mmCIF file of C-alpha atoms and ligand atoms in Angstrom:
data_model
loop_
_atom_site.group_PDB
_atom_site.id
_atom_site.type_symbol
_atom_site.label_atom_id
_atom_site.label_comp_id
_atom_site.label_asym_id
_atom_site.label_seq_id
_atom_site.Cartn_x
_atom_site.Cartn_y
_atom_site.Cartn_z
ATOM 1 C CA MET C 15 -130.390 93.636 68.931
ATOM 2 C CA ARG C 16 -131.657 91.448 71.080
ATOM 3 C CA ILE C 17 -134.508 90.314 73.277
ATOM 4 C CA GLU C 18 -134.752 86.955 74.867
ATOM 5 C CA LYS C 19 -132.960 85.829 71.596
ATOM 6 C CA LYS C 20 -134.944 87.532 68.824
ATOM 7 C CA ALA C 21 -134.552 90.488 67.125
ATOM 8 C CA TYR C 22 -136.179 93.405 67.242
ATOM 9 C CA ARG C 23 -136.208 97.503 65.736
ATOM 10 C CA THR C 24 -137.774 99.688 67.544
ATOM 11 C CA ILE C 25 -140.408 100.456 64.796
ATOM 12 C CA TRP C 26 -141.785 99.461 61.747
ATOM 13 C CA PHE C 27 -144.250 99.730 59.891
ATOM 14 C CA GLU C 28 -147.209 96.760 58.625
ATOM 15 C CA ASN C 29 -150.648 96.515 57.103
ATOM 16 C CA ASN C 30 -150.705 100.834 57.389
ATOM 17 C CA ILE C 31 -149.750 100.739 61.027
ATOM 18 C CA VAL C 32 -146.900 101.719 62.582
ATOM 19 C CA LYS C 33 -145.765 98.723 65.717
ATOM 20 C CA ILE C 34 -143.239 100.649 68.355
ATOM 21 C CA ILE C 35 -142.062 99.249 71.599
ATOM 22 C CA ASP C 36 -143.673 101.256 74.399
ATOM 23 C CA GLN C 37 -140.254 101.834 76.104
ATOM 24 C CA THR C 38 -142.788 103.351 79.627
ATOM 25 C CA LYS C 39 -143.444 99.849 80.358
ATOM 26 C CA LEU C 40 -139.938 98.676 80.336
ATOM 27 C CA PRO C 41 -138.009 96.954 81.535
ATOM 28 C CA HIS C 42 -141.065 95.418 83.322
ATOM 29 C CA GLU C 43 -143.555 94.579 80.327
ATOM 30 C CA PHE C 44 -142.757 94.236 76.815
ATOM 31 C CA LYS C 45 -145.363 95.340 75.055
ATOM 32 C CA ILE C 46 -145.830 96.371 71.274
ATOM 33 C CA LYS C 47 -147.617 99.226 70.560
ATOM 34 C CA ASP C 48 -150.015 100.149 67.474
ATOM 35 C CA LEU C 49 -150.214 103.668 66.851
ATOM 36 C CA ASN C 50 -153.077 103.986 64.248
ATOM 37 C CA THR C 51 -152.819 107.366 63.905
ATOM 38 C CA VAL C 52 -150.404 110.651 63.630
ATOM 39 C CA LYS C 53 -151.798 112.037 66.786
ATOM 40 C CA ASP C 54 -150.517 108.729 68.285
ATOM 41 C CA ALA C 55 -147.461 109.330 66.878
ATOM 42 C CA ILE C 56 -147.134 113.269 68.533
ATOM 43 C CA ASN C 57 -148.360 111.246 71.653
ATOM 44 C CA ALA C 58 -145.877 108.139 71.593
ATOM 45 C CA ILE C 59 -143.427 111.244 71.153
ATOM 46 C CA ARG C 60 -144.533 113.329 73.791
ATOM 47 C CA ILE C 61 -145.048 110.853 77.172
ATOM 48 C CA MET C 62 -142.231 108.999 76.109
ATOM 49 C CA GLU C 63 -143.495 105.578 74.650
ATOM 50 C CA VAL C 64 -140.694 106.299 71.964
ATOM 51 C CA ARG C 65 -137.810 108.103 73.111
ATOM 52 C CA GLY C 66 -133.715 109.174 71.798
ATOM 53 C CA ALA C 67 -132.805 111.845 69.549
ATOM 54 C CA PRO C 68 -132.932 109.607 66.544
ATOM 55 C CA LEU C 69 -135.716 107.010 67.233
ATOM 56 C CA ILE C 70 -137.979 110.965 67.956
ATOM 57 C CA GLY C 71 -137.219 111.455 64.055
ATOM 58 C CA ALA C 72 -138.134 107.739 63.255
ATOM 59 C CA THR C 73 -141.711 108.193 64.887
ATOM 60 C CA ALA C 74 -141.987 111.685 63.511
ATOM 61 C CA ALA C 75 -140.785 110.699 60.316
ATOM 62 C CA TYR C 76 -143.876 107.356 60.082
ATOM 63 C CA GLY C 77 -145.990 110.216 62.062
ATOM 64 C CA LEU C 78 -146.441 112.221 58.113
ATOM 65 C CA VAL C 79 -146.805 108.715 56.390
ATOM 66 C CA LEU C 80 -149.765 107.646 59.126
ATOM 67 C CA SER C 81 -150.828 112.013 58.157
ATOM 68 C CA ILE C 82 -151.667 111.383 54.474
ATOM 69 C CA ILE C 83 -153.546 107.200 54.767
ATOM 70 C CA GLU C 84 -155.995 109.514 57.722
ATOM 71 C CA LYS C 85 -156.258 112.273 55.591
ATOM 72 C CA ASN C 86 -155.299 112.962 52.605
ATOM 73 C CA ASP C 87 -154.856 117.126 52.101
ATOM 74 C CA LEU C 88 -151.521 118.999 51.995
ATOM 75 C CA PHE C 89 -153.110 121.411 55.044
ATOM 76 C CA PHE C 90 -153.614 118.600 57.198
ATOM 77 C CA LEU C 91 -149.723 117.155 56.665
ATOM 78 C CA LYS C 92 -148.186 120.947 56.780
ATOM 79 C CA LYS C 93 -150.502 120.925 60.898
ATOM 80 C CA SER C 94 -149.351 117.479 61.704
ATOM 81 C CA SER C 95 -145.641 118.609 60.686
ATOM 82 C CA GLU C 96 -146.159 121.573 63.400
ATOM 83 C CA ASP C 97 -147.582 119.709 65.711
ATOM 84 C CA LEU C 98 -145.017 116.489 64.817
ATOM 85 C CA ILE C 99 -141.968 119.394 65.373
ATOM 86 C CA SER C 100 -143.223 120.861 69.032
ATOM 87 C CA SER C 101 -144.414 116.747 70.061
ATOM 88 C CA ARG C 102 -140.033 117.393 71.849
ATOM 89 C CA PRO C 103 -138.372 120.338 71.729
ATOM 90 C CA THR C 104 -134.763 119.347 72.386
ATOM 91 C CA ALA C 105 -134.063 116.660 69.874
ATOM 92 C CA ILE C 106 -132.541 118.050 66.557
ATOM 93 C CA ASN C 107 -133.766 114.974 64.357
ATOM 94 C CA LEU C 108 -137.185 115.508 65.387
ATOM 95 C CA LYS C 109 -137.421 118.373 63.273
ATOM 96 C CA TRP C 110 -134.685 117.130 60.389
ATOM 97 C CA ALA C 111 -136.442 114.015 59.771
ATOM 98 C CA VAL C 112 -139.747 116.370 58.985
ATOM 99 C CA ASP C 113 -138.559 119.049 57.569
ATOM 100 C CA ARG C 114 -136.251 116.035 54.793
ATOM 101 C CA MET C 115 -139.925 114.449 54.716
ATOM 102 C CA MET C 116 -141.534 117.864 53.895
ATOM 103 C CA LYS C 117 -138.371 117.877 51.361
ATOM 104 C CA LYS C 118 -139.448 115.135 49.341
ATOM 105 C CA LEU C 119 -143.416 115.633 49.351
ATOM 106 C CA SER C 120 -143.265 119.135 48.608
ATOM 107 C CA GLY C 121 -145.289 119.219 44.989
ATOM 108 C CA VAL C 122 -144.777 116.027 44.727
ATOM 109 C CA ASN C 123 -149.408 114.850 43.316
ATOM 110 C CA GLU C 124 -151.951 113.119 45.328
ATOM 111 C CA LYS C 125 -151.857 109.995 43.829
ATOM 112 C CA ASP C 126 -148.307 109.181 45.107
ATOM 113 C CA ILE C 127 -146.847 111.706 47.991
ATOM 114 C CA LEU C 128 -148.276 107.994 50.104
ATOM 115 C CA LYS C 129 -145.969 105.762 48.334
ATOM 116 C CA ILE C 130 -142.789 107.919 48.206
ATOM 117 C CA ALA C 131 -143.590 109.504 51.958
ATOM 118 C CA LEU C 132 -143.692 105.457 52.834
ATOM 119 C CA ASP C 133 -140.759 105.015 50.893
ATOM 120 C CA GLU C 134 -138.623 108.298 52.741
ATOM 121 C CA ALA C 135 -139.976 107.084 56.326
ATOM 122 C CA LYS C 136 -138.026 104.172 55.339
ATOM 123 C CA ALA C 137 -135.002 105.109 54.197
ATOM 124 C CA ILE C 138 -134.522 107.733 57.411
ATOM 125 C CA VAL C 139 -134.864 105.043 58.985
ATOM 126 C CA GLU C 140 -132.488 102.173 57.403
ATOM 127 C CA GLU C 141 -129.941 104.909 57.689
ATOM 128 C CA ASP C 142 -129.133 105.095 61.181
ATOM 129 C CA VAL C 143 -129.165 101.404 60.837
ATOM 130 C CA SER C 144 -126.335 101.779 59.052
ATOM 131 C CA PHE C 145 -125.524 105.328 60.953
ATOM 132 C CA CYS C 146 -125.290 103.653 64.421
ATOM 133 C CA LYS C 147 -123.432 100.197 63.186
ATOM 134 C CA ASN C 148 -120.342 102.171 61.721
ATOM 135 C CA ILE C 149 -120.751 104.321 64.679
ATOM 136 C CA GLY C 150 -119.684 101.344 66.232
ATOM 137 C CA LEU C 151 -116.739 99.713 63.781
ATOM 138 C CA SER C 152 -114.924 103.692 65.015
ATOM 139 C CA GLY C 153 -115.517 103.326 67.800
ATOM 140 C CA LEU C 154 -114.424 99.733 68.749
ATOM 141 C CA LYS C 155 -111.287 101.464 67.400
ATOM 142 C CA ILE C 156 -110.948 103.390 70.744
ATOM 143 C CA ILE C 157 -112.139 100.232 72.867
ATOM 144 C CA GLU C 158 -109.808 97.722 71.173
ATOM 145 C CA GLU C 159 -107.399 100.461 71.067
ATOM 146 C CA ILE C 160 -107.885 100.386 75.519
ATOM 147 C CA PHE C 161 -107.577 96.334 76.151
ATOM 148 C CA ASN C 162 -104.624 96.196 74.022
ATOM 149 C CA LYS C 163 -103.144 98.272 76.211
ATOM 150 C CA LYS C 164 -104.772 97.050 79.664
ATOM 151 C CA ARG C 165 -104.939 93.738 78.679
ATOM 152 C CA ASP C 166 -107.781 93.495 81.600
ATOM 153 C CA THR C 167 -111.482 93.952 81.447
ATOM 154 C CA VAL C 168 -112.188 97.990 79.803
ATOM 155 C CA ASN C 169 -115.317 99.672 81.869
ATOM 156 C CA ILE C 170 -116.911 101.849 80.088
ATOM 157 C CA LEU C 171 -119.005 104.847 81.418
ATOM 158 C CA THR C 172 -122.804 105.881 79.996
ATOM 159 C CA HIS C 173 -124.948 108.382 81.333
ATOM 160 C CA CYS C 174 -129.028 107.980 79.970
ATOM 161 C CA ASN C 175 -130.142 104.917 77.017
ATOM 162 C CA ALA C 176 -128.009 106.021 73.663
ATOM 163 C CA GLY C 177 -128.108 102.398 73.108
ATOM 164 C CA TRP C 178 -131.088 101.119 70.307
ATOM 165 C CA LEU C 179 -133.324 101.239 72.619
ATOM 166 C CA ALA C 180 -133.269 105.551 71.637
ATOM 167 C CA THR C 181 -132.039 105.081 67.916
ATOM 168 C CA ILE C 182 -133.941 101.901 65.603
ATOM 169 C CA ASP C 183 -130.816 99.283 65.986
ATOM 170 C CA TRP C 184 -127.292 98.730 67.446
ATOM 171 C CA GLY C 185 -127.957 102.544 69.166
ATOM 172 C CA THR C 186 -124.635 105.449 69.238
ATOM 173 C CA ALA C 187 -123.302 105.119 72.464
ATOM 174 C CA THR C 188 -123.731 101.150 72.466
ATOM 175 C CA SER C 189 -123.358 99.818 68.880
ATOM 176 C CA PRO C 190 -119.202 100.658 70.526
ATOM 177 C CA ILE C 191 -119.683 98.297 72.857
ATOM 178 C CA TYR C 192 -121.930 95.522 70.914
ATOM 179 C CA HIS C 193 -119.141 95.904 68.638
ATOM 180 C CA ALA C 194 -115.955 95.409 70.656
ATOM 181 C CA HIS C 195 -118.835 92.276 72.774
ATOM 182 C CA GLN C 196 -118.967 91.139 68.855
ATOM 183 C CA LYS C 197 -115.460 90.302 68.844
ATOM 184 C CA GLY C 198 -114.868 88.748 71.672
ATOM 185 C CA ILE C 199 -113.388 92.035 73.658
ATOM 186 C CA LYS C 200 -114.013 91.620 77.588
ATOM 187 C CA VAL C 201 -115.909 94.625 78.897
ATOM 188 C CA HIS C 202 -118.267 95.951 81.575
ATOM 189 C CA VAL C 203 -120.229 99.521 81.543
ATOM 190 C CA TRP C 204 -121.154 101.757 84.643
ATOM 191 C CA VAL C 205 -125.543 102.274 84.179
ATOM 192 C CA ASP C 206 -125.842 105.834 85.213
ATOM 193 C CA GLU C 207 -129.317 104.970 86.659
ATOM 194 C CA THR C 208 -130.134 108.139 85.238
ATOM 195 C CA ARG C 209 -133.055 109.662 87.245
ATOM 196 C CA PRO C 210 -135.634 111.614 87.056
ATOM 197 C CA ARG C 211 -136.782 108.693 84.266
ATOM 198 C CA ASN C 212 -134.264 106.495 84.731
ATOM 199 C CA GLN C 213 -133.633 105.484 81.503
ATOM 200 C CA GLY C 214 -130.322 104.054 82.494
ATOM 201 C CA ALA C 215 -131.147 102.061 84.665
ATOM 202 C CA ASN C 216 -134.942 101.116 82.959
ATOM 203 C CA LEU C 217 -133.182 100.883 79.367
ATOM 204 C CA THR C 218 -129.802 100.320 79.033
ATOM 205 C CA SER C 219 -129.524 97.634 81.595
ATOM 206 C CA TYR C 220 -131.865 95.846 80.448
ATOM 207 C CA GLU C 221 -130.913 95.936 76.597
ATOM 208 C CA LEU C 222 -126.546 95.059 76.949
ATOM 209 C CA ASN C 223 -128.335 92.239 80.063
ATOM 210 C CA GLU C 224 -130.477 90.743 76.971
ATOM 211 C CA GLU C 225 -127.305 90.916 74.883
ATOM 212 C CA GLY C 226 -125.317 89.283 77.578
ATOM 213 C CA ILE C 227 -123.437 92.716 78.544
ATOM 214 C CA PRO C 228 -121.755 92.892 81.897
ATOM 215 C CA ASN C 229 -122.922 95.990 83.852
ATOM 216 C CA THR C 230 -123.304 97.005 86.966
ATOM 217 C CA VAL C 231 -126.297 100.393 87.502
ATOM 218 C CA ILE C 232 -125.411 102.823 89.487
ATOM 219 C CA THR C 233 -126.247 106.362 91.445
ATOM 220 C CA ASP C 234 -125.638 109.335 88.625
ATOM 221 C CA ASN C 235 -123.575 110.705 91.440
ATOM 222 C CA ALA C 236 -121.202 107.773 92.246
ATOM 223 C CA GLY C 237 -119.466 108.442 88.848
ATOM 224 C CA GLY C 238 -117.515 111.026 90.320
ATOM 225 C CA ILE C 239 -115.663 108.295 92.795
ATOM 226 C CA LEU C 240 -115.955 106.059 90.372
ATOM 227 C CA MET C 241 -113.278 107.787 88.269
ATOM 228 C CA GLN C 242 -110.848 108.759 91.013
ATOM 229 C CA ARG C 243 -110.092 105.261 91.730
ATOM 230 C CA GLY C 244 -109.507 104.098 88.391
ATOM 231 C CA GLN C 245 -112.438 102.340 88.060
ATOM 232 C CA VAL C 246 -113.818 103.705 84.845
ATOM 233 C CA ASP C 247 -111.363 103.733 80.951
ATOM 234 C CA ILE C 248 -113.754 105.474 78.808
ATOM 235 C CA CYS C 249 -116.895 107.422 78.673
ATOM 236 C CA ILE C 250 -119.058 107.206 76.431
ATOM 237 C CA VAL C 251 -122.244 109.416 75.295
ATOM 238 C CA GLY C 252 -125.276 110.018 73.281
ATOM 239 C CA THR C 253 -126.513 113.425 72.346
ATOM 240 C CA ASP C 254 -129.624 114.679 71.343
ATOM 241 C CA ARG C 255 -128.175 118.059 69.498
ATOM 242 C CA THR C 256 -124.618 118.529 68.492
ATOM 243 C CA LEU C 257 -123.969 122.307 67.431
ATOM 244 C CA SER C 258 -121.163 122.899 64.310
ATOM 245 C CA ASN C 259 -118.620 124.388 67.630
ATOM 246 C CA GLY C 260 -119.172 121.003 69.526
ATOM 247 C CA ASP C 261 -120.574 121.973 72.330
ATOM 248 C CA VAL C 262 -123.006 118.363 73.737
ATOM 249 C CA CYS C 263 -126.788 119.296 74.859
ATOM 250 C CA ASN C 264 -127.911 115.215 76.079
ATOM 251 C CA LYS C 265 -129.411 114.584 78.903
ATOM 252 C CA ILE C 266 -129.376 116.268 82.839
ATOM 253 C CA GLY C 267 -126.627 115.132 84.637
ATOM 254 C CA THR C 268 -123.855 114.734 81.387
ATOM 255 C CA TYR C 269 -121.557 117.852 81.777
ATOM 256 C CA LEU C 270 -120.786 116.276 85.283
ATOM 257 C CA LYS C 271 -119.635 113.823 83.722
ATOM 258 C CA ALA C 272 -117.325 115.686 81.823
ATOM 259 C CA LEU C 273 -116.191 117.583 84.670
ATOM 260 C CA SER C 274 -115.691 114.505 86.251
ATOM 261 C CA ALA C 275 -113.575 112.499 83.613
ATOM 262 C CA LYS C 276 -111.616 115.121 82.439
ATOM 263 C CA ASP C 277 -110.344 116.308 86.148
ATOM 264 C CA ASN C 278 -109.387 112.483 86.343
ATOM 265 C CA ASN C 279 -108.057 112.496 83.014
ATOM 266 C CA ILE C 280 -110.196 110.007 81.172
ATOM 267 C CA PRO C 281 -111.587 110.482 78.163
ATOM 268 C CA PHE C 282 -115.249 111.768 77.106
ATOM 269 C CA TYR C 283 -116.309 110.771 73.581
ATOM 270 C CA VAL C 284 -119.210 111.687 72.292
ATOM 271 C CA ALA C 285 -121.486 109.357 69.882
ATOM 272 C CA LEU C 286 -123.695 110.316 67.447
ATOM 273 C CA PRO C 287 -125.039 109.728 63.984
ATOM 274 C CA SER C 288 -125.152 113.103 61.599
ATOM 275 C CA SER C 289 -128.827 113.851 62.314
ATOM 276 C CA THR C 290 -127.599 114.771 65.156
ATOM 277 C CA ILE C 291 -126.209 118.478 64.424
ATOM 278 C CA ASP C 292 -127.537 121.311 64.463
ATOM 279 C CA TRP C 293 -125.795 123.163 61.920
ATOM 280 C CA ASN C 294 -127.566 125.992 62.854
ATOM 281 C CA ILE C 295 -127.266 127.100 66.091
ATOM 282 C CA LYS C 296 -124.434 129.731 67.224
ATOM 283 C CA ASP C 297 -125.264 129.787 71.138
ATOM 284 C CA HIS C 298 -126.161 126.533 72.721
ATOM 285 C CA LYS C 299 -128.270 129.306 75.288
ATOM 286 C CA GLN C 300 -130.231 129.090 72.116
ATOM 287 C CA ILE C 301 -130.465 125.656 71.860
ATOM 288 C CA PRO C 302 -134.479 125.030 73.660
ATOM 289 C CA ILE C 303 -134.175 122.575 76.736
ATOM 290 C CA GLU C 304 -136.928 120.460 78.082
ATOM 291 C CA GLU C 305 -138.197 121.290 81.124
ATOM 292 C CA ARG C 306 -140.490 118.433 82.005
ATOM 293 C CA ASN C 307 -144.064 117.461 84.314
ATOM 294 C CA SER C 308 -142.889 117.829 88.142
ATOM 295 C CA GLU C 309 -144.627 114.004 89.053
ATOM 296 C CA GLU C 310 -141.393 112.559 87.523
ATOM 297 C CA LEU C 311 -138.939 113.482 90.027
ATOM 298 C CA SER C 312 -142.078 113.729 93.026
ATOM 299 C CA HIS C 313 -142.700 110.090 91.748
ATOM 300 C CA VAL C 314 -140.806 106.710 91.078
ATOM 301 C CA GLU C 315 -142.413 103.637 89.517
ATOM 302 C CA GLY C 316 -141.749 100.231 89.853
ATOM 303 C CA VAL C 317 -143.034 96.705 90.598
ATOM 304 C CA ASP C 318 -143.451 96.317 94.380
ATOM 305 C CA GLU C 319 -142.558 92.131 95.678
ATOM 306 C CA ASN C 320 -146.297 90.403 93.207
ATOM 307 C CA ASN C 321 -145.029 91.850 90.337
ATOM 308 C CA GLU C 322 -147.429 94.439 90.231
ATOM 309 C CA ILE C 323 -146.083 98.206 88.914
ATOM 310 C CA LYS C 324 -146.580 100.406 91.358
ATOM 311 C CA LYS C 325 -145.907 104.739 91.306
ATOM 312 C CA VAL C 326 -145.353 105.942 94.860
ATOM 313 C CA ARG C 327 -144.260 109.648 95.623
ATOM 314 C CA ILE C 328 -141.022 110.871 97.327
ATOM 315 C CA TYR C 329 -141.312 114.202 98.765
ATOM 316 C CA PRO C 330 -143.577 115.880 100.631
ATOM 317 C CA GLN C 331 -146.531 117.168 98.800
ATOM 318 C CA LYS C 332 -145.385 121.033 98.939
ATOM 319 C CA SER C 333 -142.166 121.078 97.909
ATOM 320 C CA LYS C 334 -141.771 122.826 94.389
ATOM 321 C CA SER C 335 -139.411 121.465 92.106
ATOM 322 C CA LEU C 336 -137.760 121.878 88.412
ATOM 323 C CA ASN C 337 -137.096 119.303 86.565
ATOM 324 C CA LEU C 338 -134.893 120.381 83.388
ATOM 325 C CA ALA C 339 -134.768 116.882 80.958
ATOM 326 C CA PHE C 340 -131.350 118.491 79.516
ATOM 327 C CA ASP C 341 -127.468 119.707 79.539
ATOM 328 C CA VAL C 342 -125.507 121.122 76.989
ATOM 329 C CA THR C 343 -121.344 119.527 77.738
ATOM 330 C CA PRO C 344 -118.830 122.495 76.840
ATOM 331 C CA ALA C 345 -116.500 121.277 73.407
ATOM 332 C CA LYS C 346 -113.864 121.613 75.206
ATOM 333 C CA LEU C 347 -114.639 119.038 78.098
ATOM 334 C CA VAL C 348 -115.252 116.622 75.235
ATOM 335 C CA THR C 349 -112.072 114.274 73.390
ATOM 336 C CA GLY C 350 -113.730 113.620 70.226
ATOM 337 C CA LEU C 351 -117.724 112.708 68.470
ATOM 338 C CA ILE C 352 -118.096 109.010 67.321
ATOM 339 C CA THR C 353 -119.573 109.339 64.044
ATOM 340 C CA GLU C 354 -121.208 106.826 60.485
ATOM 341 C CA LYS C 355 -118.203 109.318 58.797
ATOM 342 C CA GLY C 356 -115.920 108.502 61.659
ATOM 343 C CA ILE C 357 -114.149 110.280 64.932
ATOM 344 C CA CYS C 358 -113.320 113.751 64.909
ATOM 345 C CA GLU C 359 -112.725 116.815 67.038
ATOM 346 C CA ALA C 360 -115.438 118.262 69.274
ATOM 347 C CA SER C 361 -115.632 121.289 67.225
ATOM 348 C CA GLU C 362 -116.121 123.219 63.217
ATOM 349 C CA LYS C 363 -113.391 122.655 62.319
ATOM 350 C CA GLY C 364 -113.440 118.591 62.458
ATOM 351 C CA LEU C 365 -117.461 118.469 61.916
ATOM 352 C CA LYS C 366 -115.882 120.302 58.759
ATOM 353 C CA GLY C 367 -113.775 118.305 58.605
ATOM 354 C CA LEU C 368 -116.132 114.518 57.795
ATOM 355 C CA PHE C 369 -119.199 117.340 56.788
ATOM 356 C CA LYS C 370 -118.376 118.755 54.315
HETATM 357 O O1 MRU H 19 -135.339 112.099 77.323
HETATM 358 P P1 MRU H 19 -134.778 110.861 76.429
HETATM 359 O O2 MRU H 19 -134.969 110.313 77.491
HETATM 360 O O3 MRU H 19 -135.435 111.331 74.974
HETATM 361 O O4 MRU H 19 -133.586 111.227 76.173
HETATM 362 C C1 MRU H 19 -132.342 110.699 75.270
HETATM 363 C C2 MRU H 19 -130.932 111.091 75.241
HETATM 364 O O5 MRU H 19 -130.446 111.497 76.420
HETATM 365 C C3 MRU H 19 -129.995 109.828 74.696
HETATM 366 O O6 MRU H 19 -128.955 110.162 74.948
HETATM 367 C C4 MRU H 19 -129.659 111.122 73.175
HETATM 368 O O7 MRU H 19 -130.962 110.813 72.716
HETATM 369 C C5 MRU H 19 -129.815 110.605 72.683
HETATM 370 S S1 MRU H 19 -129.625 108.564 71.778
HETATM 371 C C6 MRU H 19 -128.985 107.813 70.826
#
């Protein structure tokens, strides 16, 4: 998608270097950063220069390529794969991408390994782009249906950033929105700010602005009243891990939106590529929920009147905090899953029907 009218992807490989858009600087500064080593890739995932389940997976795949360039040694590659997997715990795409790469590289000789690794990393990236595009085409039908009934702007609420910045291109939750906009359907997006890291306000609003899509940032607690007032037609969110029973793990606060949507009879959809499905875990209590640094809660960052980035503390130094990064929305609150293969019920039957 576009930034200042120029088309970008979130990650690419050039002259043995991985290039990323440093998302910790957005929306105030657009900076492309080089990842030269596997350590750089691990760090970029950990400190969230790249974030969002599919993009984390792609970065890990390229991280393994960097590991081979650095030292073509199986022991080093294995250690790199373990360090990558543990860099963030919740999004399943990370382990999925590393496992896929390691399976492809198993038994490959030293001479061919770099080319095979690079081809596989590129395949993961291209596949994500086409999956996200297909998610958009499936989700477009839902938005179109609402528009045809309403004959007026479709108001969509989204949480966190499941936009193109969280994937390689198109996004998951935003892909149907981009497709609808390109088809001339009038859409408006309610963007949850998504405390504490503000992925909604900093990233979703930014990328929608760049594509010329009307959007309004709201506090995380405002969705309920907007739904009661009839100002939300549909919710579409992304996910970091969806279980085979249809339970959806996503950014903290998603669950509360789903409860509110249920109470107000508003369709609540989750958009995901199949790389986000965890076929192994049966009980959501087994999902490792990331607990992040309390500084993300105690401090906020923004620009002052001189356009300088400042970070300030917002509550007493002595106060304790708990910063859980994700929650789980039970399948019963989810209207449907929008995938690259079409839309299905959030259930084992629904998912297995699409993904044999
Ligand atoms: O902590 P983040 O910013 O990596 O969390 C991102 C999300 O929760 C997204 O909704 C999810 O990864 C889906 S991205 C298409």
